[in-house]
PDB file of C-alpha atoms (C1' of nucleotides) in Angstrom:
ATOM      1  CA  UNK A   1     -19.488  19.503   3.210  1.00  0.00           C
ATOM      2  CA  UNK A   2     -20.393  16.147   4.486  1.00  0.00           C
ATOM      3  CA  UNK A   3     -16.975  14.324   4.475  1.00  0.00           C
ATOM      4  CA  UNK A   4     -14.731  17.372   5.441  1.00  0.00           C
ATOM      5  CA  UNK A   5     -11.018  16.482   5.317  1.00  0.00           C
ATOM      6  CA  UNK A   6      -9.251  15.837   8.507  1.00  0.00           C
ATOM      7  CA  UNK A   7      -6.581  18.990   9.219  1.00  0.00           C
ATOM      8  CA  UNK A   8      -3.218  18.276   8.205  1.00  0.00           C
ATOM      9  CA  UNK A   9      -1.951  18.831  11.491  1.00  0.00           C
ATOM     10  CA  UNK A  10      -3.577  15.216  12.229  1.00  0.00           C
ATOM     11  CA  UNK A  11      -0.892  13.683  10.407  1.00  0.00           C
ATOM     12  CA  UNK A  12       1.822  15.102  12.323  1.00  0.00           C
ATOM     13  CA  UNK A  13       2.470  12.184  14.525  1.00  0.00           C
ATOM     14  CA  UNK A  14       4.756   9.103  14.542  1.00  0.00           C
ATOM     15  CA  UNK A  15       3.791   6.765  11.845  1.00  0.00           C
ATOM     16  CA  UNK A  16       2.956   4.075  14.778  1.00  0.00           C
ATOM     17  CA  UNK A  17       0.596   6.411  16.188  1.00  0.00           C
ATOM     18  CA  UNK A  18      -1.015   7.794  13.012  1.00  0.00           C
ATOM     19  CA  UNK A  19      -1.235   3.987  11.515  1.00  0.00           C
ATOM     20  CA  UNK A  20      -3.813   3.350  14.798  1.00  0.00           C
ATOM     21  CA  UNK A  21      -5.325   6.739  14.366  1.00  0.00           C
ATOM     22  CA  UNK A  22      -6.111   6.015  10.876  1.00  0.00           C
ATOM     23  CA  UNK A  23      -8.191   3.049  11.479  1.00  0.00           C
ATOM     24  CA  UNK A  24     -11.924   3.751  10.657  1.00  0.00           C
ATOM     25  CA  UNK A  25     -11.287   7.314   8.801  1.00  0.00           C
ATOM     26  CA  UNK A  26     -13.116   7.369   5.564  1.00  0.00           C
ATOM     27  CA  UNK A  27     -10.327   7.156   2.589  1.00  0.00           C
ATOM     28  CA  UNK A  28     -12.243   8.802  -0.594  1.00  0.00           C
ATOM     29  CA  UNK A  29     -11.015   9.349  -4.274  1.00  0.00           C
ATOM     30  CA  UNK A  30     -13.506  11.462  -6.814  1.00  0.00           C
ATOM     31  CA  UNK A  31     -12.560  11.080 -10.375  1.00  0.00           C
ATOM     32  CA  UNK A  32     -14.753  11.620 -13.136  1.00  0.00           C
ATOM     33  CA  UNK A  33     -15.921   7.966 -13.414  1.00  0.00           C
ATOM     34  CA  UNK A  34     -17.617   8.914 -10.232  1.00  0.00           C
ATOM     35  CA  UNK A  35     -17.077   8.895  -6.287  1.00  0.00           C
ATOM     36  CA  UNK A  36     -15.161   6.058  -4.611  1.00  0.00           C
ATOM     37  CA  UNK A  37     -14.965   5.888  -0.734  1.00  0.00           C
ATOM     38  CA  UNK A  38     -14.488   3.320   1.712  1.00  0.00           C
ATOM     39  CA  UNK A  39     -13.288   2.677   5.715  1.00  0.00           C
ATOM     40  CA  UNK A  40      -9.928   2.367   6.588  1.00  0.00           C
ATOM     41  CA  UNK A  41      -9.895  -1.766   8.594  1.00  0.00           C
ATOM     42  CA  UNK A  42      -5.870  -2.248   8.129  1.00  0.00           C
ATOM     43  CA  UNK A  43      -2.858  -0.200   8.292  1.00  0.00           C
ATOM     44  CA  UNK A  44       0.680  -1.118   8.306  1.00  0.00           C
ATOM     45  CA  UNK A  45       3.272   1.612   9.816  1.00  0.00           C
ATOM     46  CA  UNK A  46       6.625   2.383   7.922  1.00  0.00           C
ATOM     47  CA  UNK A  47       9.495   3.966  10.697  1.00  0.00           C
ATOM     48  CA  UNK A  48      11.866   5.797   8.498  1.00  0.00           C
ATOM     49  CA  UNK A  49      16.048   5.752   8.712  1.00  0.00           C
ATOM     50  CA  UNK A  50      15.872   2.793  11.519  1.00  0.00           C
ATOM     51  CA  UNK A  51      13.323   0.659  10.196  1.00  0.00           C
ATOM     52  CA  UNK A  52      15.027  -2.105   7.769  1.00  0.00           C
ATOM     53  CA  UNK A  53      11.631  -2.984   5.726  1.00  0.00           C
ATOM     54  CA  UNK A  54      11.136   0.818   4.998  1.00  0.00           C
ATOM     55  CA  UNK A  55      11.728   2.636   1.262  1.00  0.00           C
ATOM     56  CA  UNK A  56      13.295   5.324   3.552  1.00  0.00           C
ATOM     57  CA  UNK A  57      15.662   3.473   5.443  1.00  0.00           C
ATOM     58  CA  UNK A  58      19.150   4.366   6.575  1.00  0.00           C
ATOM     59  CA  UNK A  59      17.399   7.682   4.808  1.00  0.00           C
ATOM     60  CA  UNK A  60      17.937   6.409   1.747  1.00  0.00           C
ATOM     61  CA  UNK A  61      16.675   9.373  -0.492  1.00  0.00           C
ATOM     62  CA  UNK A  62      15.605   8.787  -4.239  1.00  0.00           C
ATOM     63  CA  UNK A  63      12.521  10.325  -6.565  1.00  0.00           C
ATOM     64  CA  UNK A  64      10.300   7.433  -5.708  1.00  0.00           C
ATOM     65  CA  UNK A  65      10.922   8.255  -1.915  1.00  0.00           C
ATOM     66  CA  UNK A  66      11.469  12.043  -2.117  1.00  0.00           C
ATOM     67  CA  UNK A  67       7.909  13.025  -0.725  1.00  0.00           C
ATOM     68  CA  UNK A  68       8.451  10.742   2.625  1.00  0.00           C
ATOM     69  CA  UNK A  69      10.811  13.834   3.031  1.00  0.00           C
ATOM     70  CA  UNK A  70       8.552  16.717   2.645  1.00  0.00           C
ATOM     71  CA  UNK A  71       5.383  17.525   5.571  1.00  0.00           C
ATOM     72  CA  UNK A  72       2.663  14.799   6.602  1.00  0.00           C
ATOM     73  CA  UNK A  73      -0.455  14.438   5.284  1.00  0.00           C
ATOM     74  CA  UNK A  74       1.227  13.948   1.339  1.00  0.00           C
ATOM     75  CA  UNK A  75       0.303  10.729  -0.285  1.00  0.00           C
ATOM     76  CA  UNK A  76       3.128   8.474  -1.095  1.00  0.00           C
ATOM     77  CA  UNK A  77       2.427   5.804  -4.342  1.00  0.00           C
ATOM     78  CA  UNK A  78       4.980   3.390  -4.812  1.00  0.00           C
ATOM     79  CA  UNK A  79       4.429   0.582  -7.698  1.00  0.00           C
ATOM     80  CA  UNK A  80       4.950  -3.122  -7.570  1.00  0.00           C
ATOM     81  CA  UNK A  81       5.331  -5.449 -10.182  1.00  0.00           C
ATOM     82  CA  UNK A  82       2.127  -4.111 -11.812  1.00  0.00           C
ATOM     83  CA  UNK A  83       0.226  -2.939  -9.273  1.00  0.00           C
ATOM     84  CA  UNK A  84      -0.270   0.620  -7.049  1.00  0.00           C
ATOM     85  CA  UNK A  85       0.115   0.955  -3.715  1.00  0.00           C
ATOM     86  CA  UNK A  86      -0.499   3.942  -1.357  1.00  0.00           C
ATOM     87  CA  UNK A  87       0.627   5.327   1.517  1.00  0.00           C
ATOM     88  CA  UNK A  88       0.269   8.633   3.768  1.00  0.00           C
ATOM     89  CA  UNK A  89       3.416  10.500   4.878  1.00  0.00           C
ATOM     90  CA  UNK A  90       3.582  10.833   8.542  1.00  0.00           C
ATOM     91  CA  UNK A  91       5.753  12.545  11.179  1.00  0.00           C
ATOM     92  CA  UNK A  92       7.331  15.897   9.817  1.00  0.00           C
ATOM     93  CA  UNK A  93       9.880  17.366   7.377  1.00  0.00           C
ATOM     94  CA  UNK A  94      13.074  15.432   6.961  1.00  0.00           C
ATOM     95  CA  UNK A  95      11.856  12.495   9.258  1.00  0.00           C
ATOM     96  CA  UNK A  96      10.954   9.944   6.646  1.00  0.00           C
ATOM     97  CA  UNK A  97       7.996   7.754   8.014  1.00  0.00           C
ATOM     98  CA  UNK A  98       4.678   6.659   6.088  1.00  0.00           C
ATOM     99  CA  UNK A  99       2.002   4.820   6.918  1.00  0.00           C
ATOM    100  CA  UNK A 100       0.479   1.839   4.618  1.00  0.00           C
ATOM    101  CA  UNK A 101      -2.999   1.497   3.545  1.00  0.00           C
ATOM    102  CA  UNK A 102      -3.367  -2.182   3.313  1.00  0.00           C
ATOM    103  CA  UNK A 103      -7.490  -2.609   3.516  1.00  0.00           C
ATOM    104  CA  UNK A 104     -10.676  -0.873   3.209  1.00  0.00           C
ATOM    105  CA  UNK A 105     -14.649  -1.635   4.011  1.00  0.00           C
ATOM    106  CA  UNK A 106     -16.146  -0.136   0.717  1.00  0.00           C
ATOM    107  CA  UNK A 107     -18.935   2.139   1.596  1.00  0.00           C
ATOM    108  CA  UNK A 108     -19.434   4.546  -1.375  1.00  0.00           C
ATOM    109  CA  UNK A 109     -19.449   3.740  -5.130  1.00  0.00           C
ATOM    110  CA  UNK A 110     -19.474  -0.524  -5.180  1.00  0.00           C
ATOM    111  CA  UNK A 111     -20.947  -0.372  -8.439  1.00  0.00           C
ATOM    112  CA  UNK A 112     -18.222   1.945  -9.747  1.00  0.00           C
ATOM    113  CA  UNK A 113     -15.291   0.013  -7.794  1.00  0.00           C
ATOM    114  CA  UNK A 114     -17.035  -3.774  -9.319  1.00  0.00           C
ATOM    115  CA  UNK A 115     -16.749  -2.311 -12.741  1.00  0.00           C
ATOM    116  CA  UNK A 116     -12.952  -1.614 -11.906  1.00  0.00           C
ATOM    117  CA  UNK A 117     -12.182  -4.674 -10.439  1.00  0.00           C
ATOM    118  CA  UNK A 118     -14.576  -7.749 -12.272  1.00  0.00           C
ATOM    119  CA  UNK A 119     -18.151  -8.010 -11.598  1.00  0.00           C
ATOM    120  CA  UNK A 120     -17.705 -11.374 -10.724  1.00  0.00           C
ATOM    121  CA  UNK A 121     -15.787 -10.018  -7.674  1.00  0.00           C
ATOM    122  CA  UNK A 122     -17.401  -9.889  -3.874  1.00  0.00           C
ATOM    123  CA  UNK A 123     -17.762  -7.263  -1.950  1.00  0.00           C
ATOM    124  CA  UNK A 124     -15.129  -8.931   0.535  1.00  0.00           C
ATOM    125  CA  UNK A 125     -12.515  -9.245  -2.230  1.00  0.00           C
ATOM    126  CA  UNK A 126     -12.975  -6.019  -3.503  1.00  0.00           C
ATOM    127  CA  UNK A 127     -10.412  -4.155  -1.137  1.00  0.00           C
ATOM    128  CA  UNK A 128      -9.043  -6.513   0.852  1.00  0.00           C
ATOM    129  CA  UNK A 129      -5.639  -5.562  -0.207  1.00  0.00           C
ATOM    130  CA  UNK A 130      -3.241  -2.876  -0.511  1.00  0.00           C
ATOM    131  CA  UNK A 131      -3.104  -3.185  -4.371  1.00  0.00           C
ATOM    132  CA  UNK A 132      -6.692  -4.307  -4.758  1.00  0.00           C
ATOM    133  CA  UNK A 133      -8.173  -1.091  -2.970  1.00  0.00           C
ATOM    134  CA  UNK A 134      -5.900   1.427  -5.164  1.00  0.00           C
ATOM    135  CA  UNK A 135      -7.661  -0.208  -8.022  1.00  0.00           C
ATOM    136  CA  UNK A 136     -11.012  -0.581  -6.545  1.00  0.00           C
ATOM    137  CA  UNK A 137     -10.421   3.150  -5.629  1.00  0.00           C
ATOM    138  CA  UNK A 138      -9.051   4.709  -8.528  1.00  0.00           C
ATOM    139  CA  UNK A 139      -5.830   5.492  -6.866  1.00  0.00           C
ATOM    140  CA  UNK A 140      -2.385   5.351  -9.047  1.00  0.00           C
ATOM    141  CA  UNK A 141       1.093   6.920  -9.504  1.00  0.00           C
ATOM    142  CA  UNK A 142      -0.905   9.784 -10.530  1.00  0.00           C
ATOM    143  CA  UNK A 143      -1.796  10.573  -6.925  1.00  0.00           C
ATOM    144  CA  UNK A 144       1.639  10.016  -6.275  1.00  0.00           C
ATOM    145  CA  UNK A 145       2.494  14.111  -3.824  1.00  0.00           C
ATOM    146  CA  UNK A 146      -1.141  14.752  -3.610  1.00  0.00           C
ATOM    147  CA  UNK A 147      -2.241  16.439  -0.752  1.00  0.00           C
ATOM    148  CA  UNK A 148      -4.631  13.991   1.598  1.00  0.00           C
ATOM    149  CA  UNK A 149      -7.070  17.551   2.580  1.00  0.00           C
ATOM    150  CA  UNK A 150      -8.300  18.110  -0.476  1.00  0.00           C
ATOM    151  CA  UNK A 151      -9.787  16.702  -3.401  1.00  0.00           C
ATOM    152  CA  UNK A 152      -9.791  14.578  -5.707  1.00  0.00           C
ATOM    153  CA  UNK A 153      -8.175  12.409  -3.054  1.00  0.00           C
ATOM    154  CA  UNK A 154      -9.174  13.035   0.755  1.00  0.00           C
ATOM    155  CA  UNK A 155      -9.634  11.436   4.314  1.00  0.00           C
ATOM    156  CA  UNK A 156     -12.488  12.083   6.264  1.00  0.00           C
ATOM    157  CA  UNK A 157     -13.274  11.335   9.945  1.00  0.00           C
ATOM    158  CA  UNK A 158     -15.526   7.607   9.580  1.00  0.00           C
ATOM    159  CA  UNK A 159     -16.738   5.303  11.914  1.00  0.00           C
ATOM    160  CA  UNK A 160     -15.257   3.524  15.395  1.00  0.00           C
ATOM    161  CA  UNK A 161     -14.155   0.486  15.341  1.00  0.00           C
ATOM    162  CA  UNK A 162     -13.630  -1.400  18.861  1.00  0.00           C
ATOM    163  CA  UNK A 163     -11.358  -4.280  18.290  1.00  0.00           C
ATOM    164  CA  UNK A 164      -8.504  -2.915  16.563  1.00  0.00           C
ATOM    165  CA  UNK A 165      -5.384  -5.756  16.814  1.00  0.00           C
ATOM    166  CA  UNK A 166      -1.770  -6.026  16.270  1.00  0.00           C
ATOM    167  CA  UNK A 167       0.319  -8.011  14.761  1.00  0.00           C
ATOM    168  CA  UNK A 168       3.529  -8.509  12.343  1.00  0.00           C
ATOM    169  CA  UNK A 169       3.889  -7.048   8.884  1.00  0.00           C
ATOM    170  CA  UNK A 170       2.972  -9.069   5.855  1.00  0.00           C
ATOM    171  CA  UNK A 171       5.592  -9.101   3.085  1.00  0.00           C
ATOM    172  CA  UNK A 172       8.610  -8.143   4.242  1.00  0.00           C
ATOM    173  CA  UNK A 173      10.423 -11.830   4.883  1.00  0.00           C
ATOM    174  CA  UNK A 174      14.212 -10.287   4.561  1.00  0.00           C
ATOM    175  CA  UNK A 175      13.653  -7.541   6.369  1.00  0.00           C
ATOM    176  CA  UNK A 176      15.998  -8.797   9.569  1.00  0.00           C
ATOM    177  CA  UNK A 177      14.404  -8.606  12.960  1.00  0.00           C
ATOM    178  CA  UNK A 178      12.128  -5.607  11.178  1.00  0.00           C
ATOM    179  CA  UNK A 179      10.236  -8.128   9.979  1.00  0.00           C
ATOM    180  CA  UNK A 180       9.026  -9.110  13.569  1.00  0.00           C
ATOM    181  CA  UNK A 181       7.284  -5.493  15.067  1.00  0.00           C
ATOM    182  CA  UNK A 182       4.209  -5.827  16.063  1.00  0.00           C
ATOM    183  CA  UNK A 183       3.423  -2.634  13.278  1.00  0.00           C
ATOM    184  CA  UNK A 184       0.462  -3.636  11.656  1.00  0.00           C
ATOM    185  CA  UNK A 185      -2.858  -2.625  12.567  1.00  0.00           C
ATOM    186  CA  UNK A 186      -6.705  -4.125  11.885  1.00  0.00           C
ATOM    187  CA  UNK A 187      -9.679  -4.378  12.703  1.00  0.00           C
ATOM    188  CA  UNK A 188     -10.053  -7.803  14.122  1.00  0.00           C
ATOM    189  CA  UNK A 189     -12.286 -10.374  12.104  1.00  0.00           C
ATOM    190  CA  UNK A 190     -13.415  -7.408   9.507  1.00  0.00           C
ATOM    191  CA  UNK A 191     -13.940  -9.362   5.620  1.00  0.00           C
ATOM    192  CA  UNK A 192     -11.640  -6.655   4.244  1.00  0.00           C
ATOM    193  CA  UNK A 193      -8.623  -7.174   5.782  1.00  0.00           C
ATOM    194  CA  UNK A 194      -5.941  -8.413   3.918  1.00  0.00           C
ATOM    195  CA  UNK A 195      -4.599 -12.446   4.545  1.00  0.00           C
ATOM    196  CA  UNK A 196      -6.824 -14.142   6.676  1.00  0.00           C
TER     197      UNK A 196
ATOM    198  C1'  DT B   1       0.673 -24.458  -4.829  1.00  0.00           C
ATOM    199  C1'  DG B   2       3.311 -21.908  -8.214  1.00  0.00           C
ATOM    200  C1'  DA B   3       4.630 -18.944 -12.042  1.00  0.00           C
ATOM    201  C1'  DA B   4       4.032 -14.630 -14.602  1.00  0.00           C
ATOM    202  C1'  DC B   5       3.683  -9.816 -14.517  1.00  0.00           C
ATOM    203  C1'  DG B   6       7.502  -5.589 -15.052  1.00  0.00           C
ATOM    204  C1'  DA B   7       8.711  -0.108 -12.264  1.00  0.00           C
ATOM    205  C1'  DT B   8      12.193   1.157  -9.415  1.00  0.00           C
ATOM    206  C1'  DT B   9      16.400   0.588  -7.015  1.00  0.00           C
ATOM    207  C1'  DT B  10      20.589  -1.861  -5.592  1.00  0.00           C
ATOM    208  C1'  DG B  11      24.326  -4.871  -6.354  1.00  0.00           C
ATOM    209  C1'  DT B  12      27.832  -7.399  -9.637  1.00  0.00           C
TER     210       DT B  12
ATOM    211  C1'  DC C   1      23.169  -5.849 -16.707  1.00  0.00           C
ATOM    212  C1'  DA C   2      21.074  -9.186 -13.052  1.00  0.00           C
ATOM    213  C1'  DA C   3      18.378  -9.555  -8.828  1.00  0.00           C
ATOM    214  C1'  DA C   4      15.025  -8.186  -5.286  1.00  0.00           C
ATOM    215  C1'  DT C   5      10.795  -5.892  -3.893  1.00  0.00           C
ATOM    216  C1'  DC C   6       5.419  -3.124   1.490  1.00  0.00           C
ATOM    217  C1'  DG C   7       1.335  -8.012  -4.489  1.00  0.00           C
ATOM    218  C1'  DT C   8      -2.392 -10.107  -7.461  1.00  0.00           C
ATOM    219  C1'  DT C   9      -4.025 -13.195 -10.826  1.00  0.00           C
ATOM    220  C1'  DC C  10      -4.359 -17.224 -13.396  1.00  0.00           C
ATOM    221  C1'  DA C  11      -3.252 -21.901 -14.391  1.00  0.00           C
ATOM    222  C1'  DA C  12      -2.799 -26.648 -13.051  1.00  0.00           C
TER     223       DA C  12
END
DNA sequence: TGAACGATTTGT
DNA sequence: CAAATCGTTCAA
């Protein structure tokens, strides 16, 4: 197959590490609209029990966060207001950490992800956000304890990007001095990441 | 720039 | 039961 998912064991890593490694792996979702695929270009890593901005902190355990508590490489949906977002579990079993998928390039299917989005909408504002590429995508609370090795939802090794940059999370203002780690991750001057 | 939208969880 | 949240869209 030509986009052959990455092994689990590639997910077995600290969220910090995996939310780097991530950057450039092809993130693809088949449904029977059609295929949907594009380049991970901005990531946002999620530290478990210690990290004050996190679903699973102070291991705070509920249905909505229950999979964060199971193996890596499970996808983790969480809905806001009225949108999707979605996340891959890291780290291992009882160690709560997840990495955020906050902005894609779109490489495969634009016509199918413009007809889910508005047709009026460019290419750039397509998935240039963590809500805007689960649409673009396909992705929703459906996916929610998927596995990320197999279909219809999968990651793939993609391309290299060079200037990969850090910075502080977006959208966590009450988060204490959480709000401050330098635990986002993109692709420097790339159209598709999220807040310019 | 600002308000509406409304699933889940926490705090009164 | 009221308020806050890892966001997006539309109206002025």
């Amino acid at each position: 197959m030509e986009f052959a998912p990455l092994p689990l064991e590639f997910y077995s890593q600290t969220s910090l590490q995996l939310a780097e490694q991530l950057i450039g792996k092809l993130l693809i979702k088949e449904t029977d609209e059609g295929i949907a695929a594009g380049f991970i270009v901005e990531t946002e890593a999620y530290a478990g029990p210690e990290d004050r901005a996190a679903h699973s902190y102070n291991n705070r355990r509920t249905a909505r966060t229950e999979v964060m508590f199971g193996p890596a490489g499970y996808i983790y949906t969480y809905q806001m207001h009225t949108h999707c977002l979605v996340n891959v579990v890291a780290a291992t079993v009882d160690v709560p950490q997840a990495v955020l998928i906050r902005g894609v390039e779109p490489y495969i299917g634009i016509d199918l992800m413009k007809r889910r989005r508005g047709e009026s909408k460019t290419d750039r504002e397509l998935t240039n956000g963590p809500g805007k590429l689960c649409k673009a995508l396909g992705i929703t609370m459906g996916d929610y304890g998927h596995c990320v090795i197999e279909k219809p939802l999968w990651i793939s090794e993609g391309r290299t990007f060079s200037d990969v940059a850090t910075g502080p999370r977006i959208g966590i203002p009450n988060s204490g001095e959480a709000k401050d780690y330098p635990w986002r991750f993109y692709v420097s001057g790339h159209p598709n990441v999220s807040k310019g």
